[in-house]
Coordinates of C-alpha atoms in Angstrom, one line a residue:
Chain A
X1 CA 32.7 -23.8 -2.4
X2 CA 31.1 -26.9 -0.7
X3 CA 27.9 -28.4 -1.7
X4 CA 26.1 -26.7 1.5
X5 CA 27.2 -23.3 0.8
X6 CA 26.1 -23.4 -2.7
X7 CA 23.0 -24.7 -1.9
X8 CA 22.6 -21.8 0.6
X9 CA 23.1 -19.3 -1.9
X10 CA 20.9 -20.7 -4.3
X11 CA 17.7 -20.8 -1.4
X12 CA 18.9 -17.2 0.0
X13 CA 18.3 -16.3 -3.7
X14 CA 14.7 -17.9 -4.5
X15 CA 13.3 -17.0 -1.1
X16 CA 14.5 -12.6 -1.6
X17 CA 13.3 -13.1 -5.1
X18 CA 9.8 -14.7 -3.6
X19 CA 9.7 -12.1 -1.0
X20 CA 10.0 -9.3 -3.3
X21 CA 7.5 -10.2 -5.8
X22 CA 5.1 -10.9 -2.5
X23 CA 6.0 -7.0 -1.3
X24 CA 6.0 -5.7 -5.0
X25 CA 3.4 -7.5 -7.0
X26 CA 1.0 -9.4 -4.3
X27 CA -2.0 -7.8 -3.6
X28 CA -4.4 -10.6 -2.3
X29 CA -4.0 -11.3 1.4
X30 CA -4.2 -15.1 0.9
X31 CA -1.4 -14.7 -1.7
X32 CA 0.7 -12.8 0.4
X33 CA 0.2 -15.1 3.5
X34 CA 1.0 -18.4 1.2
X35 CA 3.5 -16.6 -0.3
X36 CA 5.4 -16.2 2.7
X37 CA 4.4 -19.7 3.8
X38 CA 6.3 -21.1 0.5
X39 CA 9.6 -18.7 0.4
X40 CA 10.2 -18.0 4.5
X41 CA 12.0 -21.8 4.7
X42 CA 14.2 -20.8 2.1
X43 CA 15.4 -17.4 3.0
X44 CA 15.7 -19.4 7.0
X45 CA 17.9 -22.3 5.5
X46 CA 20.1 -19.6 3.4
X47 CA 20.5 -17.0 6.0
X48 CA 21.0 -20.3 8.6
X49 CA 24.2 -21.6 5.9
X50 CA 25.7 -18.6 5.8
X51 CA 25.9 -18.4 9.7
X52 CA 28.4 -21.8 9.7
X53 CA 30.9 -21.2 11.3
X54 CA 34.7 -20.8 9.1
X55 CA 36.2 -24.6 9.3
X56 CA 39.9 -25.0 9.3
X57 CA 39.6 -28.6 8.0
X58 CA 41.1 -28.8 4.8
X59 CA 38.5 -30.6 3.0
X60 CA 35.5 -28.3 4.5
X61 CA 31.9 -29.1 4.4
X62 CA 33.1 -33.1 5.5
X63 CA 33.1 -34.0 8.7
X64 CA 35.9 -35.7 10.4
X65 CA 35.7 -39.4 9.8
X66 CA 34.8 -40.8 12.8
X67 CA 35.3 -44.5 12.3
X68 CA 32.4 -47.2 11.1
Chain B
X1 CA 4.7 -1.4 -4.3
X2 CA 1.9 -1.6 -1.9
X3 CA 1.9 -0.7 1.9
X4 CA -1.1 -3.6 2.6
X5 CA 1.4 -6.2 0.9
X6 CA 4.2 -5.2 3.1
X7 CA 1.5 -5.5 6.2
X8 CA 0.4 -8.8 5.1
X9 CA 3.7 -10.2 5.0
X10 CA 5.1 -8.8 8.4
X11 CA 1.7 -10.3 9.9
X12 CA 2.2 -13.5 8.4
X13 CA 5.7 -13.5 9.8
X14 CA 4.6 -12.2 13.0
X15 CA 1.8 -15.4 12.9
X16 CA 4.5 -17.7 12.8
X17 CA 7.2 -16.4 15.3
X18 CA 3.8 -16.5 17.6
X19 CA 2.7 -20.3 16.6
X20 CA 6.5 -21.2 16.8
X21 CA 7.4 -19.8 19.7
X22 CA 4.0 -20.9 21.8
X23 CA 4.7 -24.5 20.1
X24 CA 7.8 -24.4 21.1
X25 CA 7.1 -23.4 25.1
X26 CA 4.1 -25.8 24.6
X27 CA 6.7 -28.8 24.1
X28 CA 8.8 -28.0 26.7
X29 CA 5.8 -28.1 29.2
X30 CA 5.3 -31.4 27.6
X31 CA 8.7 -32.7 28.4
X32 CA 8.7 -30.8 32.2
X33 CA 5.8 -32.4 32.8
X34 CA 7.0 -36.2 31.5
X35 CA 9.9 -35.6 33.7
X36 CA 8.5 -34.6 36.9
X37 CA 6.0 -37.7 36.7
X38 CA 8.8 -40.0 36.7
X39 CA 10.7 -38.3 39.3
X40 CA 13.5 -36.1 37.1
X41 CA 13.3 -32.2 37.5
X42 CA 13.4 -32.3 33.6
X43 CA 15.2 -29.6 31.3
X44 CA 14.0 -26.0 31.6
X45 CA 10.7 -25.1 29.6
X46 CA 12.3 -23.5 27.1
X47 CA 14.7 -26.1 26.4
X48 CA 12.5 -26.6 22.9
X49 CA 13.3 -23.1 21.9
X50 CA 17.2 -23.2 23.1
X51 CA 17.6 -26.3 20.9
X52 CA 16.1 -25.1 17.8
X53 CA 18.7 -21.6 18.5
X54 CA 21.2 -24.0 19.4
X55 CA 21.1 -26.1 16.3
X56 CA 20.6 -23.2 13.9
X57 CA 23.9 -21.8 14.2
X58 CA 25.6 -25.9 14.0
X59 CA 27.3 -26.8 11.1
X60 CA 26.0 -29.5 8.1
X61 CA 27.1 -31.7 5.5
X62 CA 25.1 -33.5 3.3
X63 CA 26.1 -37.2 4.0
X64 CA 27.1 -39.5 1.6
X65 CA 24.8 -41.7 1.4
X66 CA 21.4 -39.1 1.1
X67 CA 19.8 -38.5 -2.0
X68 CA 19.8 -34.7 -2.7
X69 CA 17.7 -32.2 -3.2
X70 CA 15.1 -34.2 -1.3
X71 CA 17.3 -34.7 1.2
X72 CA 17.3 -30.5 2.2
X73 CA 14.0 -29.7 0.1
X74 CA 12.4 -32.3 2.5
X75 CA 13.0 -30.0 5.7
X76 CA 12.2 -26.7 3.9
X77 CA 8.7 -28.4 3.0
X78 CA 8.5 -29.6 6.7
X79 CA 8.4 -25.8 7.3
X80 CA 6.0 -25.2 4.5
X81 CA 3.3 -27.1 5.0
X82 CA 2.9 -26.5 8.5
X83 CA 2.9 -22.5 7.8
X84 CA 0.4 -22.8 5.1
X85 CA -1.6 -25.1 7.6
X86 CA -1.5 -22.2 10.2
X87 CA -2.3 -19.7 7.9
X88 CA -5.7 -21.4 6.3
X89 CA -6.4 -22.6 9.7
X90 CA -5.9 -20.4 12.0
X91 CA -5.5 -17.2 10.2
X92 CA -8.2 -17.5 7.1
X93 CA -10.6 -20.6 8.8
X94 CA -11.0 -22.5 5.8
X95 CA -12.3 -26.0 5.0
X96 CA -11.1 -29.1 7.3
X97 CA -10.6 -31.0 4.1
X98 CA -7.4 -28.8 2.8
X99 CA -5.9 -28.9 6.6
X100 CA -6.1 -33.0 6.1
X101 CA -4.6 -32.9 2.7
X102 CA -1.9 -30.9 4.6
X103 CA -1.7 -33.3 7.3
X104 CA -1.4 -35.9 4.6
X105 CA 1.5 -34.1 3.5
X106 CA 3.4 -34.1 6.5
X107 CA 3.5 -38.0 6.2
X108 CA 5.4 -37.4 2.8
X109 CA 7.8 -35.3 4.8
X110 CA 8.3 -37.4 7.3
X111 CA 8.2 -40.7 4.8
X112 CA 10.8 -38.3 2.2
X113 CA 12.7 -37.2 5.3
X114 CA 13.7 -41.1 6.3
X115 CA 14.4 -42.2 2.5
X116 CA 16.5 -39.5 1.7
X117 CA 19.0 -39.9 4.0
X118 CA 20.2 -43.2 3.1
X119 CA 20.7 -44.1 6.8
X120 CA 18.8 -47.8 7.8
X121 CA 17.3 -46.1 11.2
X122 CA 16.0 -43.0 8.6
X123 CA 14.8 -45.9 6.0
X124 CA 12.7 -47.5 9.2
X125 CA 11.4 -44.3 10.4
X126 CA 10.1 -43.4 7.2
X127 CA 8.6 -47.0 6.6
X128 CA 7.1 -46.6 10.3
X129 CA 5.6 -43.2 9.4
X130 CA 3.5 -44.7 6.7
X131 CA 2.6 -47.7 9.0
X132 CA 1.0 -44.9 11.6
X133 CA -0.9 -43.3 8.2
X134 CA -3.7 -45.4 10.3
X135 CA -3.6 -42.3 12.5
X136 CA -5.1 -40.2 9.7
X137 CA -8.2 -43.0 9.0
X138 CA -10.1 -41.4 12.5
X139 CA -9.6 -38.4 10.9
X140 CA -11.5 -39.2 8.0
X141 CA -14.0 -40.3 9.5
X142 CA -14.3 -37.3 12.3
X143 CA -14.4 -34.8 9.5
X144 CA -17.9 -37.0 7.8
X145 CA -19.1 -36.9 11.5
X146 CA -18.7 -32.9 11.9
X147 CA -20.3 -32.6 8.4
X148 CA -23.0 -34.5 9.2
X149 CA -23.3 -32.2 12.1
X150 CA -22.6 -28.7 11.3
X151 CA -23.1 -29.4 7.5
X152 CA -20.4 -27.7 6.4
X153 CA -16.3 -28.0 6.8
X154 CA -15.8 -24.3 6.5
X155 CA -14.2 -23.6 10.6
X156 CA -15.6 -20.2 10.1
X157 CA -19.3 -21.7 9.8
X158 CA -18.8 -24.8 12.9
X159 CA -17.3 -22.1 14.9
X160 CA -20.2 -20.6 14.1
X161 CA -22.7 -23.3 14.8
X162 CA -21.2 -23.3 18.1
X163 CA -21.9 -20.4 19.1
X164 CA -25.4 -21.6 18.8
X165 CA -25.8 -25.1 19.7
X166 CA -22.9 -25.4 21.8
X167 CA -19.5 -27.2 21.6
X168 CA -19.8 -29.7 19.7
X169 CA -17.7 -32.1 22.0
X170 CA -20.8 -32.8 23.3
X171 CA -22.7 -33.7 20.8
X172 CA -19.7 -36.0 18.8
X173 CA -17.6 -37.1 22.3
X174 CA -16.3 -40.1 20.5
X175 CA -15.1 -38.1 16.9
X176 CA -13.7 -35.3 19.5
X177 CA -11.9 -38.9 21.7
X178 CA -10.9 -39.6 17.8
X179 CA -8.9 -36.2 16.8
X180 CA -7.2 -36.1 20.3
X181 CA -5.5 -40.0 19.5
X182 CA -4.7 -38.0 16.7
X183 CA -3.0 -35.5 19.0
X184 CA -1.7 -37.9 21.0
X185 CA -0.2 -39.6 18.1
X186 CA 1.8 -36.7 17.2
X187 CA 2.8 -35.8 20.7
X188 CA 7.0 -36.8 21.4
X189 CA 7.3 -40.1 23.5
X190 CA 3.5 -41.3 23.0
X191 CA 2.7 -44.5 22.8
X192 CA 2.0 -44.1 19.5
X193 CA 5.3 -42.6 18.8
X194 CA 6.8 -45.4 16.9
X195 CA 8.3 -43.0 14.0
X196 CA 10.4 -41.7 16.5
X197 CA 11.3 -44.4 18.5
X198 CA 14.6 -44.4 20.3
X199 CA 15.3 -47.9 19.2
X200 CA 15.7 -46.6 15.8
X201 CA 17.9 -43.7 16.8
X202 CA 15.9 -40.2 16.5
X203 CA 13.7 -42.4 13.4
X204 CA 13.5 -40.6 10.0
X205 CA 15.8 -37.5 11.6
X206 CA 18.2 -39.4 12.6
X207 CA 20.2 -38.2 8.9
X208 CA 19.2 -34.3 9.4
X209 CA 21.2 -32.5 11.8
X210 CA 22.6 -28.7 13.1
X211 CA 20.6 -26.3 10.8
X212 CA 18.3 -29.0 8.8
X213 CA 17.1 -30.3 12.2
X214 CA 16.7 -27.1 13.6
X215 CA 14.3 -26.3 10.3
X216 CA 12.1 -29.5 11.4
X217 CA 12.1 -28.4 14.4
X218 CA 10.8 -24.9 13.7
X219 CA 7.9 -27.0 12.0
X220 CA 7.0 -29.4 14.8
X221 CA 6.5 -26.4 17.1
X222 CA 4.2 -24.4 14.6
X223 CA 2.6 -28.1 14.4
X224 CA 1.3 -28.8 17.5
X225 CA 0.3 -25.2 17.6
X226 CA -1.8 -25.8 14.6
X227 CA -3.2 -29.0 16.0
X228 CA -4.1 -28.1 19.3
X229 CA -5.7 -24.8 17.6
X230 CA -7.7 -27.2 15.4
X231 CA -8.7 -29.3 18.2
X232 CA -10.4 -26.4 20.2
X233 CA -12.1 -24.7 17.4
X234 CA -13.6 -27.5 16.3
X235 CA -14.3 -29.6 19.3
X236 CA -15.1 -26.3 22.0
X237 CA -15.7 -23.8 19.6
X238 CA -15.6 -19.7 20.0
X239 CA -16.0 -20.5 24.4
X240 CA -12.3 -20.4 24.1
X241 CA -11.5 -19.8 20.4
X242 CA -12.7 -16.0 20.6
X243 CA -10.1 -14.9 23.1
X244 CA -6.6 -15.8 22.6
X245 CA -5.8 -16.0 26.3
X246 CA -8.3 -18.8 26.8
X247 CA -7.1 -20.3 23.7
X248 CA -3.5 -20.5 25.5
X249 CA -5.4 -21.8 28.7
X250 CA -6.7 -24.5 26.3
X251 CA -3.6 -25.6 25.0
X252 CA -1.8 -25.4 28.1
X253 CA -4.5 -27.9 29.4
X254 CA -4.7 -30.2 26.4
X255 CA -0.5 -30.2 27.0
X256 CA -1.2 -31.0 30.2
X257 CA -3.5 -34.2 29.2
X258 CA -1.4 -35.6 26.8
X259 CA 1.4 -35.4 28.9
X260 CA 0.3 -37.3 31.4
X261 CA -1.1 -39.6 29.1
X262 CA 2.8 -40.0 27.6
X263 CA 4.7 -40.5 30.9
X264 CA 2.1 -42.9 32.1
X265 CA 1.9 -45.2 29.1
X266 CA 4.6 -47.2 27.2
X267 CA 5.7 -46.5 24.1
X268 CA 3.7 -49.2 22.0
X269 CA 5.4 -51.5 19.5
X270 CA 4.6 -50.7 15.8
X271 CA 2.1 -53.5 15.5
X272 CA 0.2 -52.6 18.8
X273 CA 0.4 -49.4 17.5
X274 CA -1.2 -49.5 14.6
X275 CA -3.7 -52.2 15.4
X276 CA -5.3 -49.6 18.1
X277 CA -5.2 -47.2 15.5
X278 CA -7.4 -49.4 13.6
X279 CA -9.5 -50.3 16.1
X280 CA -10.6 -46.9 17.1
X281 CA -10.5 -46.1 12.9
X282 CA -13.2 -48.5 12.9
X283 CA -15.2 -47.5 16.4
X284 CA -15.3 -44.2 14.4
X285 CA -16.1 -45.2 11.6
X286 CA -19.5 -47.4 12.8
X287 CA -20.6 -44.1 14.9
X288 CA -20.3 -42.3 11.4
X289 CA -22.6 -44.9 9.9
X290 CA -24.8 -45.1 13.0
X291 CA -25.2 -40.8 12.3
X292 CA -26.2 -41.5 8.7
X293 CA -28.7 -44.6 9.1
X294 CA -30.1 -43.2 12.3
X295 CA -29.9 -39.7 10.8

């Protein structure tokens, strides 16, 4: 798994974690609204990783090198 | 589980796609209108919101030289601060102070942003971005002119005093002639627009691309949503604040100004830059003690 991927997972995890504890435990309005401020970039950037395309490159997650 | 946390978070949600997506439309009037004043028909208006689309779904690698987690944290934060900046702002009218803290912040981002990526034209962008921290001076010094006005930094309560004594552009022309250099400075292709100055590439994004740009993108739009919000609320108060059609009409306006004010001026080296800065820092600063010895 490349680098990218991982780190996907790993911000798709900590921002459903964050927005269940906002649904299940918050009950303060500014709580819930910061909340959502501090976990909505993550579950973006891990739903946004998991939408790259399949690469056929053999070593994926590197781009082609493309000279200096 | 409670059914009001569910509501608040699909309204803060909801709050964002909004600020995003006006932003977003916001910026492409800013770059049709830089384009038809020097003679281009210029990419559709929402050419701002295409991109961001377009670059979500574009592939990324972490290059070799960047200095992870900053390197993607950076761009999540970008997103971050700007939403929390809408929500005390816009949604909860809270004190000026935290929105300048956040502002503050967005330096950070944009000084982290250029040093994590490892590239030279990042590096220089991110050493540019502190350089133009003599944006945020007026802005200082604006927010000790409002107190010493309204006598409070709550916007709830100079909203307020608004409604009573008018807007307060008026009565502070030259703090309000402070906080739009301010605008201005943020605006793509000002003249104070040295962080992103094509000479240095795309400045301290050069290094974040496909999905990471996308994120920053996302976060500029909500930006200059927040900021032109900020400058109407404080500056003209609930005559366009209370409706949110007006408010649009506003912003479309103030677009319109700074645009103008873009494609008519050159982009300003670095020095020039920040020496104006300073200068109007300063202008601002002697009307803030004039207020307090004169009283």
């Amino acid at each position: 798994m490349t680098p990218e991927r991982k780190s996907g997972i790993v911000a798709l995890i900590v921002g459903v974690l964050g927005f269940l504890y906002l649904i299940l435990y918050s009950g303060d309005p500014l709580v819930a609204y910061l909340g959502t401020a501090l976990f909505t970039p993550f579950l973006l950037y891990g739903i946004g990783v998991m939408f790259i395309p399949k690469s056929r490159r053999k070593k994926e997650g590197l781009l082609p090198f493309r000279g200096w | 589980m409670e059914l009001s946390s569910i509501k608040y978070v699909i309204d803060a949600l909801a709050y964002s796609l909004y600020a995003f997506l006006v932003g977003g439309l916001l910026l492409g009037l800013h770059r049709k209108i830089v384009a038809r004043i020097q003679g281009r028909p210029g990419p559709p208006v929402i050419q701002y919101i295409l991109h961001t689309i377009k670059f979500y779904f574009k592939e990324i690698t972490f290059p070799i030289t960047a200095g992870n987690p900053l390197y993607l944290f950076i761009a999540l934060m970008s997103i971050m601060v700007w939403m929390s900046a809408l929500y005390l702002g816009v949604v909860f009218n809270t004190s000026l102070l935290i929105l300048m803290g956040l502002y503050v912040l967005q330096k950070i981002v944009e000084h982290g942003c250029g040093l994590s990526s490892g590239s030279p034209y990042g590096k220089l962008g991110g050493v540019r971005s502190v350089f133009s921290a003599a944006a945020e001076i007026p802005l200082f010094t604006v927010i000790g002119t409002i107190y010493l006005l309204t006598k409070s930094l709550i916007i709830e309560d100079i909203i307020r005093y608004q409604e009573i004594h008018g807007p307060i552009i008026f009565q502070l022309p030259f703090a309000a002639f402070a906080f739009f250099v301010l605008l201005l400075s943020k605006a793509p292709n000002s003249p104070f627009a040295i962080v992103k100055d094509k000479s240095i590439v795309s400045g301290y994004m050069t290094e974040h691309f496909g999905l990471l740009e996308s994120l920053i993108m996302i976060a500029d739009g909500i930006a200059w949503f927040v900021l032109l919000w900020i400058f109407i609320a404080v500056f003209i108060g609930p005559l366009l604040v209370s409706d949110p059609l007006l408010t649009l009409v506003g912003m479309v306006v103030l677009t319109f100004l700074i645009s103008l004010l873009c494609a008519l001026t050159p982009l300003l080296t670095p020095n020039h830059s920040v020496m104006i800065q300073i200068i109007i820092s300063v202008l601002a600063l002697v009307d803030l003690l004039r207020r307090i010895i004169v009283g």
